[in-house]
XYZ file of C-alpha atoms in Angstrom:
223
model
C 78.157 209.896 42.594
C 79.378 212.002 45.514
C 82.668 211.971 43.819
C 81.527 214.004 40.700
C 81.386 217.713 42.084
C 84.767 217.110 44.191
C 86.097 215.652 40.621
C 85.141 218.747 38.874
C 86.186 221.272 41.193
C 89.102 219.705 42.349
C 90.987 221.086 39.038
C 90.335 224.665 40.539
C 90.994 223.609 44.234
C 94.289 222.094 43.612
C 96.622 223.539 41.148
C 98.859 220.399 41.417
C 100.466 218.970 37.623
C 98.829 215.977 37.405
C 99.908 212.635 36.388
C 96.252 210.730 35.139
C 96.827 206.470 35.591
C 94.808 204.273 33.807
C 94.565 200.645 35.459
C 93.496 198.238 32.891
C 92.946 195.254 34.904
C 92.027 192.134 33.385
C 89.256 190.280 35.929
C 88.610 187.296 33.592
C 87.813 183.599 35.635
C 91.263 182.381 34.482
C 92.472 185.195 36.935
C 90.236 183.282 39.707
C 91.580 182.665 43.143
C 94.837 183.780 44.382
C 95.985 186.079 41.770
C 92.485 188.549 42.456
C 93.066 188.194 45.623
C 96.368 189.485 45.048
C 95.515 191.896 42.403
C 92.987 193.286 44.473
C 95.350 193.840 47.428
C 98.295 195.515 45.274
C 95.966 197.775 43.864
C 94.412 198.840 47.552
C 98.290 199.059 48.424
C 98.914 201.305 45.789
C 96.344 203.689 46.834
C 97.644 203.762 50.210
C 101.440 204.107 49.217
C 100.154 207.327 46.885
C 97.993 208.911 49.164
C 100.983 208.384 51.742
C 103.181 211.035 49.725
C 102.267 214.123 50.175
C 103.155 215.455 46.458
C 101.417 212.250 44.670
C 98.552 212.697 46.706
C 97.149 215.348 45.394
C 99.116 214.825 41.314
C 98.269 211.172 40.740
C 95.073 210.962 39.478
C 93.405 207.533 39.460
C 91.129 205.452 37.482
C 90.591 201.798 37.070
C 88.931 199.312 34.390
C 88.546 195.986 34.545
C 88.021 193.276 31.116
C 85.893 190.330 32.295
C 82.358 188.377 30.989
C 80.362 191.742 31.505
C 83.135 193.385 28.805
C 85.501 196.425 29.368
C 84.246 198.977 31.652
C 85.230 201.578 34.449
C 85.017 201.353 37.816
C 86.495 204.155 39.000
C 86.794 207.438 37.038
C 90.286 209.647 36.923
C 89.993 211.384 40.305
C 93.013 212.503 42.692
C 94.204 209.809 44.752
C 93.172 211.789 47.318
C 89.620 212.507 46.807
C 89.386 208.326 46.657
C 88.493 206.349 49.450
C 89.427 203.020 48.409
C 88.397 200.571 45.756
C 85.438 198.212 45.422
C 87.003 194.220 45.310
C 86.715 192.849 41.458
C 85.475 189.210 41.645
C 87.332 187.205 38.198
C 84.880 186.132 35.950
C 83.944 185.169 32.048
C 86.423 186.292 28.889
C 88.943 189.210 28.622
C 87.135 191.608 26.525
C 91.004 193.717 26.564
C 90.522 196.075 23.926
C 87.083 197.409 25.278
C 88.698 198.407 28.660
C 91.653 200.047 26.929
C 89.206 201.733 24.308
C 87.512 202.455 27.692
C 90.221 204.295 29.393
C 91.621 205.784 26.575
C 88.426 207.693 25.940
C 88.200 208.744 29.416
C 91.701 209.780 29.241
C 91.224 212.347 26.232
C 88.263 213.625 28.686
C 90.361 214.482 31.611
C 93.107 215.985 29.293
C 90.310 218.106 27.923
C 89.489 218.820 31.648
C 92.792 219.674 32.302
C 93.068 222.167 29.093
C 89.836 223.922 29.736
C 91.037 224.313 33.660
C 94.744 225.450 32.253
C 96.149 222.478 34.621
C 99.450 220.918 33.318
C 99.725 217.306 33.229
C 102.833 214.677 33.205
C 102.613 212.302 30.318
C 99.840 209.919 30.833
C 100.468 206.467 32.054
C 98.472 202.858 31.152
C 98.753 200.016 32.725
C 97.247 197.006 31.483
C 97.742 194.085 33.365
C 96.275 190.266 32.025
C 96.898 186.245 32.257
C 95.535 185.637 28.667
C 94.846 186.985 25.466
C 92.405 189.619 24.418
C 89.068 188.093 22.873
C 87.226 190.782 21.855
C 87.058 190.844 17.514
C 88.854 194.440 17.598
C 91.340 194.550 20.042
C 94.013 194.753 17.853
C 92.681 198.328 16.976
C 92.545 199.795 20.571
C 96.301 198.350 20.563
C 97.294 200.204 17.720
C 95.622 203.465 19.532
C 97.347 202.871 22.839
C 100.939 202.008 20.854
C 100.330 204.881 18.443
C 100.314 207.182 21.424
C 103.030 205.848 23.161
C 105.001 206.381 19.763
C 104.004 210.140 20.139
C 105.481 210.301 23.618
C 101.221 210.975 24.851
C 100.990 208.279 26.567
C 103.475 205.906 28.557
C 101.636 201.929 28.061
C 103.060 199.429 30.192
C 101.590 196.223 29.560
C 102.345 193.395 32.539
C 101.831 189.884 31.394
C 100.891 187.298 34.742
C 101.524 184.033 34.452
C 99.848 182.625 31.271
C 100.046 185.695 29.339
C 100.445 185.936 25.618
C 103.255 188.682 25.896
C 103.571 188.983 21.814
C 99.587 189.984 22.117
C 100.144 192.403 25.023
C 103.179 194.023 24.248
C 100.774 195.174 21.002
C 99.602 197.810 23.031
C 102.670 199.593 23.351
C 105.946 200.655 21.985
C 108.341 198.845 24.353
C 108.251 195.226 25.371
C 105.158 193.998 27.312
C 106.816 192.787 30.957
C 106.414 189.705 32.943
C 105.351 189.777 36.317
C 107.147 187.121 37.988
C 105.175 184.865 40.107
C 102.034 186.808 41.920
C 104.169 189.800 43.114
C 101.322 192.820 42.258
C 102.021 194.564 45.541
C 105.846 194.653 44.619
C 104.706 195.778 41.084
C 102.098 198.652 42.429
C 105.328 199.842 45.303
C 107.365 200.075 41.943
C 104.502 202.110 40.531
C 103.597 204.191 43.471
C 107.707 204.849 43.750
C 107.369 205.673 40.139
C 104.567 208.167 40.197
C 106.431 209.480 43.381
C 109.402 210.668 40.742
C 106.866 211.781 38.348
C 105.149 214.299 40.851
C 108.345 215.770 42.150
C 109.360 216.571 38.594
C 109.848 220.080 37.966
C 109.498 219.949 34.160
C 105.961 218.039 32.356
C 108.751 217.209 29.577
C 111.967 215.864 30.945
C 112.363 212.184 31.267
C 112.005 210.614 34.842
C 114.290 207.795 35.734
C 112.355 205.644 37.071
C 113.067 202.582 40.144
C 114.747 199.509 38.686
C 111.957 196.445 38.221
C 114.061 193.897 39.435
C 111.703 193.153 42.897
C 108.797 191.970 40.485
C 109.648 191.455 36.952
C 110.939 188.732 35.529
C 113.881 190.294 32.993
């Protein structure tokens, strides 16, 4: 991976306070049609709108995992949105194997933040995104929602779960400590501006500790 050495000694390179993003992205078939095709082009969007700002750019670190028929996995690995080029299209196909991707990104998370420590790199809290149609149906999901909430509850991590059309919000908002949101309609590029705005007012933070305010969701959620 020609990413891996830039990855590594990008920590020593840039001595930018990072803010790490987990995308758990839920690729199952129900998600078939126009909402990938949607999802696939907020998340490009996002990139661009990041790597646009020239504090973000090199703070906001990325990494994406997707829950589908071939279960959780990662597809792209923290990295500065940078050092990344773009992001390979996700086709939607079998179950929504939630819990592994979280588990998944969680994991990797803890091995960036060790990263980070061994490098003496400060970070912003942590963000994860999980966004899904349906209903985790993996047999222990509830136990990688209990990790992510737990977290959240410690101020580690901030979990956002986004519920598309479909959803099971009771099961999503599981993974956090605040309410899981709805998206409304198919609007994931107004969601990801939000987000890229959002990680904008992160990276200009002077303090890792103080609370950002963040944009108001009213251009994509349904409240």
């Amino acid at each position: 991976n020609r990413n891996t050495n830039r990855y590594n000694d990008d920590l020593i390179d840039n001595p930018s306070t990072r803010c790490p993003v987990a995308l758990v992205l839920d690729t199952s078939g129900s998600m078939e049609g126009d909402p990938i095709n949607e999802l696939n082009a907020g998340i490009q969007s996002f990139l661009q709108e990041v790597k646009n700002d020239d504090l973000a750019c090199y703070s906001v670190e990325i990494a994406v995992f997707v829950a589908d028929g071939h279960g959780g996995r990662c597809l792209q690995d923290f990295t500065c949105a940078e050092n990344i080029d773009g992001f390979s299209t996700m086709s939607a196909y079998g179950g929504t194997p939630l819990g592994q991707a979280v588990n998944e990104a969680l994991n990797k998370l803890e091995n960036r933040k060790s990263q980070y420590k061994k490098t003496g790199t400060p970070y912003y809290q942590p963000w994860l995104v999980i966004i899904s149609d349906g209903y985790p149906n993996d047999y222990d999901w509830e136990q990688a929602a209990d990790k992510a909430k737990n977290l959240a509850s410690q101020r580690k991590l901030v979990s956002l779960p986004i519920g598309v059309q479909g959803a099971d919000l009771s099961a999503l908002q599981r993974f956090s400590n605040k309410p899981a949101v709805a998206l409304q309609g198919l609007k994931f590029r107004e969601f990801f501006s939000w987000l890229s705005a959002s990680m904008s007012r992160v990276s200009a933070s002077t303090s890792t500790e103080a609370a950002v305010n963040l944009p108001a969701m009213n251009s994509w959620a349904s409240i």
